[in-house]
Amino acid sequence: LDDRLAAQELRAQLNGGRLTLTGVLPLSRPLPANDPASQQPLTLALLPARIVQKDVYRGQASARVTITGTAQAPVVGGDIHLSQGQLILSERWLRGAADAIANSETTPTSQGNGKSARLRDLKIQLGQGVQVVLPPNVNITARGTLALNGAFHRPQPSGAFTLDRGEVNLFLTRFRLDRTYPNRVVFDPRNGFDPELDLRLTTTVTQGANQLEGTILQRQGKFPNEVPITLAERVQGLEAVRIQASLTGRASRLPNGLELSSSPTRTQEQIIALLGGFANHSSPESTQLFLTNLAGQTLLNQISRSHETDFGGLSWRFFPTVLPALPDNRNVQQSALALGGEVRLDIHRFSASFLQMFTSFGDSVSDPNLSQLTLAYRINNELRLRAVGSSDRDNRLIIEYNKQF
């Protein structure tokens, strides 16, 4: 009896693609080098087909996988190519990867008796249009190749992926990958499925002047109520803060590798509050920022996810804010919750913004549908020149000086 499995050609149809199996695989004893069958390893080939595997992958796939060694100790190699699909990282998958990392750090690799499946340069390539998704926090487009070697139950990955675009939720705020930066994820066999990250993400949040300073907007001087405060003047107190998050180092060591910065400059406590996070020993001003963004991001995160995009420096978004309203007859300053939308163009130090307030909840707001066009040039972190035109014809040229202490 010949100690081998031979497949002349087995064919099957799979979701519009063709699956074939050909070649020879010995059962228990490796083939000698001079055996012609050693040049015909058992090969599983998949011509392009649409694969739907729940909670794993949905999209186009093609493959050519070879099995050498023996049936008792197979060695699997070859290429798997994915394109125009969605690779889903479930919490269960991530827990398994984390356990594998922990085991690899505490348990030495055992060669055993060799009677187990192994991987030898099995390459998984992410081609055009592959989204890597971890609902609801991660949705990115990646490309690159990952090679797997070692024991089948504990593979050693190597390779790198470039992240072209996508979104990541940090705290309660959605960040976008900075497309001007070479965002990369690198796998090293020594670290297993604990990659090195080198990512830069950006977002824009809206901050009211009263949120930052903890003060109200009102007239000063002898006759504070002689000239009324217009809604446009109050909207001009809104500040668009562009926040950058840099992620570097091993994924398992986050958030140690997370660095936050902003333009214009804000303290770390203020940035975290703007993002919907909360730090210990926060000031009352930061607490107000936290509560405003907590309510707003919780309600509008899914809307923004569906409608916000980024074409280089062009973006649009929806946002909530707290606007100081007109004083009442007791000269007591009130606040009103407003929902706004903004289309924004950023080119280096120059920015152009069209802002529309859709609604406002507060009896003291006279015009809840204000429109405003703003052209701004930031000279430095403290000084900014701004031209503002609004639908109530309150047009202004403003020089702003802002110093953080």
mmCIF file of C-alpha atoms in Angstrom:
data_model
loop_
_atom_site.group_PDB
_atom_site.id
_atom_site.type_symbol
_atom_site.label_atom_id
_atom_site.label_comp_id
_atom_site.label_asym_id
_atom_site.label_seq_id
_atom_site.Cartn_x
_atom_site.Cartn_y
_atom_site.Cartn_z
ATOM 1 C CA LEU A 1 0.000 0.000 0.000
ATOM 2 C CA ASP A 2 1.440 3.354 -1.058
ATOM 3 C CA ASP A 3 1.963 5.637 1.954
ATOM 4 C CA ARG A 4 0.603 8.761 0.340
ATOM 5 C CA LEU A 5 -2.521 10.710 -0.524
ATOM 6 C CA ALA A 6 -2.717 11.679 -4.202
ATOM 7 C CA ALA A 7 -5.289 14.028 -5.721
ATOM 8 C CA GLN A 8 -5.363 14.211 -9.501
ATOM 9 C CA GLU A 9 -7.782 17.146 -9.492
ATOM 10 C CA LEU A 10 -10.743 17.724 -7.248
ATOM 11 C CA ARG A 11 -12.979 20.669 -8.157
ATOM 12 C CA ALA A 12 -15.731 22.545 -6.388
ATOM 13 C CA GLN A 13 -17.648 25.789 -6.873
ATOM 14 C CA LEU A 14 -17.606 28.289 -4.016
ATOM 15 C CA ASN A 15 -19.649 31.500 -4.230
ATOM 16 C CA GLY A 16 -18.787 32.140 -7.849
ATOM 17 C CA GLY A 17 -15.172 31.001 -7.508
ATOM 18 C CA ARG A 18 -13.502 27.685 -8.244
ATOM 19 C CA LEU A 19 -11.789 25.562 -5.598
ATOM 20 C CA THR A 20 -9.297 22.888 -6.743
ATOM 21 C CA LEU A 21 -7.163 20.328 -4.911
ATOM 22 C CA THR A 22 -4.203 18.668 -6.621
ATOM 23 C CA GLY A 23 -0.891 17.052 -5.667
ATOM 24 C CA VAL A 24 0.554 14.492 -3.286
ATOM 25 C CA LEU A 25 0.876 14.346 0.511
ATOM 26 C CA PRO A 26 2.570 11.397 2.277
ATOM 27 C CA LEU A 27 0.701 10.002 5.271
ATOM 28 C CA SER A 28 3.500 9.283 7.739
ATOM 29 C CA ARG A 29 6.916 9.302 6.057
ATOM 30 C CA PRO A 30 8.299 12.326 4.177
ATOM 31 C CA LEU A 31 8.950 11.824 0.511
ATOM 32 C CA PRO A 32 12.597 11.373 -0.513
ATOM 33 C CA ALA A 33 14.100 14.226 -2.470
ATOM 34 C CA ASN A 34 14.506 12.105 -5.602
ATOM 35 C CA ASP A 35 10.803 11.175 -5.668
ATOM 36 C CA PRO A 36 9.074 13.050 -8.527
ATOM 37 C CA ALA A 37 6.004 13.457 -6.308
ATOM 38 C CA SER A 38 8.035 15.740 -4.000
ATOM 39 C CA GLN A 39 7.772 18.375 -6.740
ATOM 40 C CA GLN A 40 3.963 18.140 -6.663
ATOM 41 C CA PRO A 41 2.904 19.073 -3.112
ATOM 42 C CA LEU A 42 -0.739 18.939 -2.159
ATOM 43 C CA THR A 43 -2.106 22.327 -3.300
ATOM 44 C CA LEU A 44 -5.419 23.959 -2.525
ATOM 45 C CA ALA A 45 -6.219 26.779 -4.937
ATOM 46 C CA LEU A 46 -9.120 29.189 -4.751
ATOM 47 C CA LEU A 47 -9.851 31.425 -7.698
ATOM 48 C CA PRO A 48 -11.419 34.781 -6.738
ATOM 49 C CA ALA A 49 -14.637 34.201 -4.801
ATOM 50 C CA ARG A 50 -16.773 36.112 -2.340
ATOM 51 C CA ILE A 51 -16.368 34.715 1.161
ATOM 52 C CA VAL A 52 -18.882 35.332 3.932
ATOM 53 C CA GLN A 53 -17.709 34.048 7.300
ATOM 54 C CA LYS A 54 -19.738 35.519 10.140
ATOM 55 C CA ASP A 55 -17.724 37.674 12.552
ATOM 56 C CA VAL A 56 -14.502 36.920 10.634
ATOM 57 C CA TYR A 57 -14.463 38.139 7.023
ATOM 58 C CA ARG A 58 -16.784 39.288 4.272
ATOM 59 C CA GLY A 59 -15.380 40.065 0.845
ATOM 60 C CA GLN A 60 -13.283 38.838 -2.082
ATOM 61 C CA ALA A 61 -10.601 36.216 -1.518
ATOM 62 C CA SER A 62 -8.203 34.106 -3.551
ATOM 63 C CA ALA A 63 -5.608 31.642 -2.324
ATOM 64 C CA ARG A 64 -2.949 29.117 -3.223
ATOM 65 C CA VAL A 65 -2.035 27.043 -0.161
ATOM 66 C CA THR A 66 0.498 24.205 -0.231
ATOM 67 C CA ILE A 67 0.736 21.356 2.288
ATOM 68 C CA THR A 68 4.054 19.556 2.588
ATOM 69 C CA GLY A 69 5.594 17.311 5.246
ATOM 70 C CA THR A 70 3.199 14.495 6.112
ATOM 71 C CA ALA A 71 -0.459 14.129 7.041
ATOM 72 C CA GLN A 72 0.631 13.528 10.653
ATOM 73 C CA ALA A 73 2.922 16.572 10.700
ATOM 74 C CA PRO A 74 1.795 18.893 7.903
ATOM 75 C CA VAL A 75 3.623 22.067 6.955
ATOM 76 C CA VAL A 76 1.310 24.728 5.571
ATOM 77 C CA GLY A 77 2.495 27.586 3.356
ATOM 78 C CA GLY A 78 1.380 29.655 0.394
ATOM 79 C CA ASP A 79 -0.538 32.867 -0.177
ATOM 80 C CA ILE A 80 -3.997 34.156 0.772
ATOM 81 C CA HIS A 81 -5.145 37.389 -0.836
ATOM 82 C CA LEU A 82 -8.058 39.452 0.475
ATOM 83 C CA SER A 83 -9.593 42.442 -1.294
ATOM 84 C CA GLN A 84 -12.746 44.584 -1.289
ATOM 85 C CA GLY A 85 -13.906 43.206 2.029
ATOM 86 C CA GLN A 86 -14.215 43.640 5.755
ATOM 87 C CA LEU A 87 -12.009 41.830 8.251
ATOM 88 C CA ILE A 88 -13.751 41.768 11.620
ATOM 89 C CA LEU A 89 -11.737 41.693 14.839
ATOM 90 C CA SER A 90 -14.050 40.341 17.500
ATOM 91 C CA GLU A 91 -13.474 40.662 21.229
ATOM 92 C CA ARG A 92 -13.092 36.879 21.399
ATOM 93 C CA TRP A 93 -10.350 36.970 18.750
ATOM 94 C CA LEU A 94 -8.512 39.733 20.612
ATOM 95 C CA ARG A 95 -8.759 37.845 23.911
ATOM 96 C CA GLY A 96 -7.260 34.799 22.203
ATOM 97 C CA ALA A 97 -4.411 36.912 20.827
ATOM 98 C CA ALA A 98 -3.811 38.422 24.271
ATOM 99 C CA ASP A 99 -3.681 34.950 25.831
ATOM 100 C CA ALA A 100 -1.221 33.870 23.162
ATOM 101 C CA ILE A 101 0.976 36.879 23.992
ATOM 102 C CA ALA A 102 0.864 36.048 27.704
ATOM 103 C CA ASN A 103 1.668 32.386 27.071
ATOM 104 C CA SER A 104 4.547 33.219 24.756
ATOM 105 C CA GLU A 105 6.086 35.453 27.432
ATOM 106 C CA THR A 106 5.818 32.860 30.204
ATOM 107 C CA THR A 107 6.161 29.532 28.394
ATOM 108 C CA PRO A 108 9.216 28.565 26.331
ATOM 109 C CA THR A 109 8.571 27.213 22.854
ATOM 110 C CA SER A 110 8.623 23.445 22.822
ATOM 111 C CA GLN A 111 9.599 21.497 19.769
ATOM 112 C CA GLY A 112 7.821 18.361 21.021
ATOM 113 C CA ASN A 113 8.116 15.279 18.836
ATOM 114 C CA GLY A 114 7.469 17.180 15.601
ATOM 115 C CA LYS A 115 4.127 15.429 15.032
ATOM 116 C CA SER A 116 2.077 18.618 14.818
ATOM 117 C CA ALA A 117 1.007 21.094 12.189
ATOM 118 C CA ARG A 118 3.343 23.949 11.411
ATOM 119 C CA LEU A 119 3.258 27.093 9.327
ATOM 120 C CA ARG A 120 6.021 27.971 6.898
ATOM 121 C CA ASP A 121 5.797 31.384 5.278
ATOM 122 C CA LEU A 122 2.013 31.406 4.977
ATOM 123 C CA LYS A 123 1.355 34.911 3.678
ATOM 124 C CA ILE A 124 -1.880 36.807 4.195
ATOM 125 C CA GLN A 125 -2.085 39.843 1.964
ATOM 126 C CA LEU A 126 -4.558 42.664 2.460
ATOM 127 C CA GLY A 127 -5.115 44.206 -0.953
ATOM 128 C CA GLN A 128 -7.239 47.055 -2.196
ATOM 129 C CA GLY A 129 -10.314 48.069 -0.248
ATOM 130 C CA VAL A 130 -9.940 45.906 2.879
ATOM 131 C CA GLN A 131 -11.439 47.404 6.021
ATOM 132 C CA VAL A 132 -10.306 46.197 9.431
ATOM 133 C CA VAL A 133 -13.188 46.648 11.864
ATOM 134 C CA LEU A 134 -13.516 46.342 15.627
ATOM 135 C CA PRO A 135 -17.094 47.493 16.307
ATOM 136 C CA PRO A 136 -17.759 50.162 17.387
ATOM 137 C CA ASN A 137 -14.305 51.654 18.039
ATOM 138 C CA VAL A 138 -12.164 50.933 14.968
ATOM 139 C CA ASN A 139 -12.836 51.115 11.230
ATOM 140 C CA ILE A 140 -9.689 51.492 9.120
ATOM 141 C CA THR A 141 -8.495 50.641 5.603
ATOM 142 C CA ALA A 142 -5.238 48.674 5.635
ATOM 143 C CA ARG A 143 -2.878 47.137 3.095
ATOM 144 C CA GLY A 144 0.199 44.998 3.490
ATOM 145 C CA THR A 145 1.356 41.437 4.053
ATOM 146 C CA LEU A 146 1.606 39.279 7.162
ATOM 147 C CA ALA A 147 3.722 36.107 7.083
ATOM 148 C CA LEU A 148 3.021 33.314 9.588
ATOM 149 C CA ASN A 149 5.613 30.781 10.753
ATOM 150 C CA GLY A 150 6.015 28.347 13.622
ATOM 151 C CA ALA A 151 3.615 26.015 15.379
ATOM 152 C CA PHE A 152 0.021 26.099 14.139
ATOM 153 C CA HIS A 153 -1.324 26.700 17.659
ATOM 154 C CA ARG A 154 1.178 29.510 18.320
ATOM 155 C CA PRO A 155 2.090 31.246 15.060
ATOM 156 C CA GLN A 156 4.847 33.826 14.863
ATOM 157 C CA PRO A 157 3.757 36.751 12.655
ATOM 158 C CA SER A 158 6.047 39.087 10.760
ATOM 159 C CA GLY A 159 5.255 41.890 8.367
ATOM 160 C CA ALA A 160 3.772 45.348 8.236
ATOM 161 C CA PHE A 161 0.530 47.056 7.311
ATOM 162 C CA THR A 162 0.046 50.602 6.110
ATOM 163 C CA LEU A 163 -3.168 52.263 7.283
ATOM 164 C CA ASP A 164 -4.471 54.526 4.548
ATOM 165 C CA ARG A 165 -7.571 55.974 6.152
ATOM 166 C CA GLY A 166 -10.082 55.240 8.845
ATOM 167 C CA GLU A 167 -11.588 56.124 12.186
ATOM 168 C CA VAL A 168 -10.758 55.273 15.789
ATOM 169 C CA ASN A 169 -12.784 56.187 18.873
ATOM 170 C CA LEU A 170 -10.799 57.559 21.794
ATOM 171 C CA PHE A 171 -12.697 58.501 24.936
ATOM 172 C CA LEU A 172 -16.027 59.683 23.437
ATOM 173 C CA THR A 173 -14.564 61.306 20.321
ATOM 174 C CA ARG A 174 -14.018 59.943 16.848
ATOM 175 C CA PHE A 175 -10.521 60.470 15.429
ATOM 176 C CA ARG A 176 -9.477 60.141 11.794
ATOM 177 C CA LEU A 177 -6.131 58.812 10.642
ATOM 178 C CA ASP A 178 -3.872 61.625 9.512
ATOM 179 C CA ARG A 179 -3.472 60.832 5.820
ATOM 180 C CA THR A 180 -0.348 62.999 5.556
ATOM 181 C CA TYR A 181 1.468 60.661 7.968
ATOM 182 C CA PRO A 182 2.779 57.137 7.122
ATOM 183 C CA ASN A 183 0.639 55.249 9.652
ATOM 184 C CA ARG A 184 2.067 51.758 10.149
ATOM 185 C CA VAL A 185 1.515 48.622 12.212
ATOM 186 C CA VAL A 186 4.554 46.323 12.346
ATOM 187 C CA PHE A 187 4.578 42.703 13.562
ATOM 188 C CA ASP A 188 7.773 41.162 14.949
ATOM 189 C CA PRO A 189 7.999 37.367 15.505
ATOM 190 C CA ARG A 190 9.508 37.979 18.952
ATOM 191 C CA ASN A 191 6.387 39.856 20.083
ATOM 192 C CA GLY A 192 3.722 37.636 18.544
ATOM 193 C CA PHE A 193 0.411 39.368 17.894
ATOM 194 C CA ASP A 194 1.475 42.438 19.850
ATOM 195 C CA PRO A 195 2.432 44.857 17.073
ATOM 196 C CA GLU A 196 4.434 48.049 17.168
ATOM 197 C CA LEU A 197 2.184 51.026 16.431
ATOM 198 C CA ASP A 198 3.201 54.263 14.770
ATOM 199 C CA LEU A 199 -0.019 56.176 14.210
ATOM 200 C CA ARG A 200 -1.143 59.779 14.089
ATOM 201 C CA LEU A 201 -4.821 60.651 14.427
ATOM 202 C CA THR A 202 -6.619 63.970 14.338
ATOM 203 C CA THR A 203 -9.995 65.384 15.233
ATOM 204 C CA THR A 204 -11.643 68.764 15.605
ATOM 205 C CA VAL A 205 -13.802 69.651 18.578
ATOM 206 C CA THR A 206 -15.774 72.814 19.278
ATOM 207 C CA GLN A 207 -15.203 74.716 22.473
ATOM 208 C CA GLY A 208 -17.168 77.677 23.769
ATOM 209 C CA ALA A 209 -15.281 80.545 25.327
ATOM 210 C CA ASN A 210 -17.314 80.156 28.500
ATOM 211 C CA GLN A 211 -16.386 76.471 28.619
ATOM 212 C CA LEU A 212 -12.693 77.299 28.678
ATOM 213 C CA GLU A 213 -12.691 80.279 30.966
ATOM 214 C CA GLY A 214 -15.560 79.316 33.267
ATOM 215 C CA THR A 215 -17.029 82.805 32.776
ATOM 216 C CA ILE A 216 -20.078 84.328 31.142
ATOM 217 C CA LEU A 217 -20.197 86.694 28.209
ATOM 218 C CA GLN A 218 -21.510 90.116 29.159
ATOM 219 C CA ARG A 219 -20.867 93.792 28.522
ATOM 220 C CA GLN A 220 -18.397 95.600 30.736
ATOM 221 C CA GLY A 221 -18.263 99.246 31.740
ATOM 222 C CA LYS A 222 -20.725 101.820 33.039
ATOM 223 C CA PHE A 223 -23.650 100.809 30.843
ATOM 224 C CA PRO A 224 -23.298 97.040 30.358
ATOM 225 C CA ASN A 225 -26.792 96.613 28.871
ATOM 226 C CA GLU A 226 -26.884 99.665 26.625
ATOM 227 C CA VAL A 227 -25.646 97.687 23.599
ATOM 228 C CA PRO A 228 -27.243 94.213 23.467
ATOM 229 C CA ILE A 229 -25.113 91.126 22.887
ATOM 230 C CA THR A 230 -26.042 89.618 19.547
ATOM 231 C CA LEU A 231 -26.233 85.900 18.882
ATOM 232 C CA ALA A 232 -23.452 86.256 16.316
ATOM 233 C CA GLU A 233 -21.203 87.688 18.988
ATOM 234 C CA ARG A 234 -21.923 84.715 21.201
ATOM 235 C CA VAL A 235 -21.301 82.241 18.373
ATOM 236 C CA GLN A 236 -17.985 83.933 17.711
ATOM 237 C CA GLY A 237 -16.978 82.654 21.119
ATOM 238 C CA LEU A 238 -16.870 79.153 19.660
ATOM 239 C CA GLU A 239 -13.321 77.906 19.161
ATOM 240 C CA ALA A 240 -12.473 75.022 16.833
ATOM 241 C CA VAL A 241 -9.676 73.070 18.523
ATOM 242 C CA ARG A 242 -7.757 70.608 16.369
ATOM 243 C CA ILE A 243 -6.461 67.725 18.475
ATOM 244 C CA GLN A 244 -3.715 65.316 17.472
ATOM 245 C CA ALA A 245 -3.188 61.909 19.070
ATOM 246 C CA SER A 246 0.092 60.082 18.474
ATOM 247 C CA LEU A 247 0.231 56.356 19.232
ATOM 248 C CA THR A 248 3.680 54.761 19.397
ATOM 249 C CA GLY A 249 5.023 51.553 20.918
ATOM 250 C CA ARG A 250 3.596 48.110 21.571
ATOM 251 C CA ALA A 251 -0.187 47.810 21.444
ATOM 252 C CA SER A 252 -0.306 45.940 24.757
ATOM 253 C CA ARG A 253 1.329 48.867 26.543
ATOM 254 C CA LEU A 254 -1.253 51.474 25.617
ATOM 255 C CA PRO A 255 -2.177 54.050 26.791
ATOM 256 C CA ASN A 256 1.478 54.604 27.792
ATOM 257 C CA GLY A 257 2.354 55.440 24.190
ATOM 258 C CA LEU A 258 -0.506 57.927 23.731
ATOM 259 C CA GLU A 259 0.437 61.605 23.378
ATOM 260 C CA LEU A 260 -2.168 64.340 22.973
ATOM 261 C CA SER A 261 -1.548 67.810 21.599
ATOM 262 C CA SER A 262 -3.746 70.566 20.193
ATOM 263 C CA SER A 263 -3.812 73.691 18.105
ATOM 264 C CA PRO A 264 -4.418 76.177 19.628
ATOM 265 C CA THR A 265 -2.577 74.863 22.665
ATOM 266 C CA ARG A 266 -4.578 73.365 25.515
ATOM 267 C CA THR A 267 -3.479 71.592 28.686
ATOM 268 C CA GLN A 268 -3.689 67.792 28.869
ATOM 269 C CA GLU A 269 -6.595 68.101 31.315
ATOM 270 C CA GLN A 270 -8.495 70.394 28.961
ATOM 271 C CA ILE A 271 -7.826 68.138 25.955
ATOM 272 C CA ILE A 272 -9.104 65.073 27.807
ATOM 273 C CA ALA A 273 -12.212 66.988 28.881
ATOM 274 C CA LEU A 274 -12.829 68.169 25.313
ATOM 275 C CA LEU A 275 -12.580 64.572 24.115
ATOM 276 C CA GLY A 276 -15.256 63.469 26.549
ATOM 277 C CA GLY A 277 -12.852 61.957 29.051
ATOM 278 C CA PHE A 278 -12.498 62.822 32.706
ATOM 279 C CA ALA A 279 -9.343 63.148 34.757
ATOM 280 C CA ASN A 280 -8.885 63.038 38.508
ATOM 281 C CA HIS A 281 -8.623 66.414 40.249
ATOM 282 C CA SER A 282 -10.321 68.136 37.307
ATOM 283 C CA SER A 283 -11.157 71.809 37.627
ATOM 284 C CA PRO A 284 -14.783 73.040 37.479
ATOM 285 C CA GLU A 285 -14.122 74.362 33.949
ATOM 286 C CA SER A 286 -12.904 70.943 32.799
ATOM 287 C CA THR A 287 -15.876 69.298 34.480
ATOM 288 C CA GLN A 288 -18.212 71.522 32.421
ATOM 289 C CA LEU A 289 -16.331 70.577 29.254
ATOM 290 C CA PHE A 290 -16.644 66.908 30.164
ATOM 291 C CA LEU A 291 -20.397 67.056 30.761
ATOM 292 C CA THR A 292 -21.063 69.008 27.538
ATOM 293 C CA ASN A 293 -19.037 66.637 25.391
ATOM 294 C CA LEU A 294 -20.364 63.552 27.172
ATOM 295 C CA ALA A 295 -23.929 64.488 26.233
ATOM 296 C CA GLY A 296 -23.057 65.643 22.751
ATOM 297 C CA GLN A 297 -20.787 62.820 21.666
ATOM 298 C CA THR A 298 -23.090 60.160 23.084
ATOM 299 C CA LEU A 299 -26.030 61.484 21.041
ATOM 300 C CA LEU A 300 -24.216 62.517 17.854
ATOM 301 C CA ASN A 301 -21.377 60.015 17.498
ATOM 302 C CA GLN A 302 -23.347 57.731 15.185
ATOM 303 C CA ILE A 303 -24.608 60.681 13.103
ATOM 304 C CA SER A 304 -21.109 62.027 12.700
ATOM 305 C CA ARG A 305 -19.821 58.559 11.835
ATOM 306 C CA SER A 306 -22.269 58.391 8.940
ATOM 307 C CA HIS A 307 -21.900 61.936 7.647
ATOM 308 C CA GLU A 308 -18.450 63.217 8.547
ATOM 309 C CA THR A 309 -15.602 62.627 6.144
ATOM 310 C CA ASP A 310 -12.221 64.099 5.326
ATOM 311 C CA PHE A 311 -10.850 64.963 1.888
ATOM 312 C CA GLY A 312 -7.444 66.206 2.846
ATOM 313 C CA GLY A 313 -8.237 69.479 4.621
ATOM 314 C CA LEU A 314 -11.993 69.499 3.948
ATOM 315 C CA SER A 315 -14.373 68.140 6.564
ATOM 316 C CA TRP A 316 -17.892 68.501 7.824
ATOM 317 C CA ARG A 317 -19.450 67.559 11.122
ATOM 318 C CA PHE A 318 -22.307 67.999 13.576
ATOM 319 C CA PHE A 319 -21.648 69.157 17.109
ATOM 320 C CA PRO A 320 -23.421 70.294 20.270
ATOM 321 C CA THR A 321 -22.364 73.282 22.305
ATOM 322 C CA VAL A 322 -23.517 75.391 25.209
ATOM 323 C CA LEU A 323 -24.036 79.037 24.209
ATOM 324 C CA PRO A 324 -24.423 81.875 26.686
ATOM 325 C CA ALA A 325 -27.851 83.398 26.057
ATOM 326 C CA LEU A 326 -29.159 86.926 26.507
ATOM 327 C CA PRO A 327 -29.448 88.151 30.125
ATOM 328 C CA ASP A 328 -32.936 88.129 31.605
ATOM 329 C CA ASN A 329 -34.602 91.096 33.268
ATOM 330 C CA ARG A 330 -32.564 90.439 36.401
ATOM 331 C CA ASN A 331 -29.354 90.666 34.332
ATOM 332 C CA VAL A 332 -28.686 86.995 35.082
ATOM 333 C CA GLN A 333 -26.766 85.212 32.343
ATOM 334 C CA GLN A 334 -28.453 82.033 31.055
ATOM 335 C CA SER A 335 -27.176 79.199 28.884
ATOM 336 C CA ALA A 336 -28.771 77.407 25.947
ATOM 337 C CA LEU A 337 -27.959 74.056 24.389
ATOM 338 C CA ALA A 338 -27.467 74.393 20.635
ATOM 339 C CA LEU A 339 -26.894 71.935 17.789
ATOM 340 C CA GLY A 340 -24.701 73.112 14.926
ATOM 341 C CA GLY A 341 -23.166 71.916 11.692
ATOM 342 C CA GLU A 342 -19.900 73.057 10.160
ATOM 343 C CA VAL A 343 -18.124 72.726 6.823
ATOM 344 C CA ARG A 344 -14.449 73.491 7.277
ATOM 345 C CA LEU A 345 -11.358 73.877 5.088
ATOM 346 C CA ASP A 346 -7.915 73.828 6.715
ATOM 347 C CA ILE A 347 -4.752 74.654 4.757
ATOM 348 C CA HIS A 348 -1.764 75.032 7.061
ATOM 349 C CA ARG A 349 -2.378 78.216 9.090
ATOM 350 C CA PHE A 350 -5.408 79.307 7.056
ATOM 351 C CA SER A 351 -8.943 78.049 7.704
ATOM 352 C CA ALA A 352 -12.373 78.791 6.283
ATOM 353 C CA SER A 353 -15.523 77.691 8.060
ATOM 354 C CA PHE A 354 -19.253 77.875 7.342
ATOM 355 C CA LEU A 355 -21.288 77.277 10.493
ATOM 356 C CA GLN A 356 -25.045 76.779 10.743
ATOM 357 C CA MET A 357 -26.914 76.623 14.051
ATOM 358 C CA PHE A 358 -29.860 74.274 13.467
ATOM 359 C CA THR A 359 -31.734 74.556 16.737
ATOM 360 C CA SER A 360 -31.463 75.829 20.255
ATOM 361 C CA PHE A 361 -33.229 74.927 23.447
ATOM 362 C CA GLY A 362 -33.654 78.069 25.507
ATOM 363 C CA ASP A 363 -36.278 80.824 25.585
ATOM 364 C CA SER A 364 -33.658 83.569 25.641
ATOM 365 C CA VAL A 365 -32.175 82.766 22.230
ATOM 366 C CA SER A 366 -33.783 85.007 19.635
ATOM 367 C CA ASP A 367 -32.440 83.442 16.414
ATOM 368 C CA PRO A 368 -31.757 79.711 16.608
ATOM 369 C CA ASN A 369 -30.898 79.442 12.884
ATOM 370 C CA LEU A 370 -27.888 81.720 12.630
ATOM 371 C CA SER A 371 -25.426 81.202 9.739
ATOM 372 C CA GLN A 372 -21.828 82.328 9.965
ATOM 373 C CA LEU A 373 -18.833 82.423 7.600
ATOM 374 C CA THR A 374 -15.391 82.712 9.171
ATOM 375 C CA LEU A 375 -12.001 83.214 7.537
ATOM 376 C CA ALA A 376 -9.063 82.871 9.910
ATOM 377 C CA TYR A 377 -5.289 83.011 9.808
ATOM 378 C CA ARG A 378 -3.329 81.801 12.812
ATOM 379 C CA ILE A 379 -0.102 83.764 13.195
ATOM 380 C CA ASN A 380 1.041 81.645 16.162
ATOM 381 C CA ASN A 381 -0.467 79.759 19.114
ATOM 382 C CA GLU A 382 -1.446 83.009 20.840
ATOM 383 C CA LEU A 383 -2.361 85.346 17.979
ATOM 384 C CA ARG A 384 -5.060 84.868 15.336
ATOM 385 C CA LEU A 385 -6.654 87.154 12.746
ATOM 386 C CA ARG A 386 -10.321 86.421 12.025
ATOM 387 C CA ALA A 387 -12.945 87.867 9.662
ATOM 388 C CA VAL A 388 -16.536 86.932 10.508
ATOM 389 C CA GLY A 389 -19.749 87.478 8.569
ATOM 390 C CA SER A 390 -23.131 86.351 9.918
ATOM 391 C CA SER A 391 -26.716 86.191 8.723
ATOM 392 C CA ASP A 392 -27.764 88.982 11.101
ATOM 393 C CA ARG A 393 -25.296 91.333 9.286
ATOM 394 C CA ASP A 394 -22.992 91.610 12.248
ATOM 395 C CA ASN A 395 -19.716 91.524 10.265
ATOM 396 C CA ARG A 396 -16.403 91.962 12.021
ATOM 397 C CA LEU A 397 -12.634 91.844 11.698
ATOM 398 C CA ILE A 398 -11.135 90.488 14.899
ATOM 399 C CA ILE A 399 -7.584 90.193 16.217
ATOM 400 C CA GLU A 400 -7.495 87.567 18.978
ATOM 401 C CA TYR A 401 -4.835 87.068 21.607
ATOM 402 C CA ASN A 402 -5.139 83.977 23.772
ATOM 403 C CA LYS A 403 -2.633 82.974 26.436
ATOM 404 C CA GLN A 404 -2.951 79.799 28.483
ATOM 405 C CA PHE A 405 -1.679 79.804 32.071
#
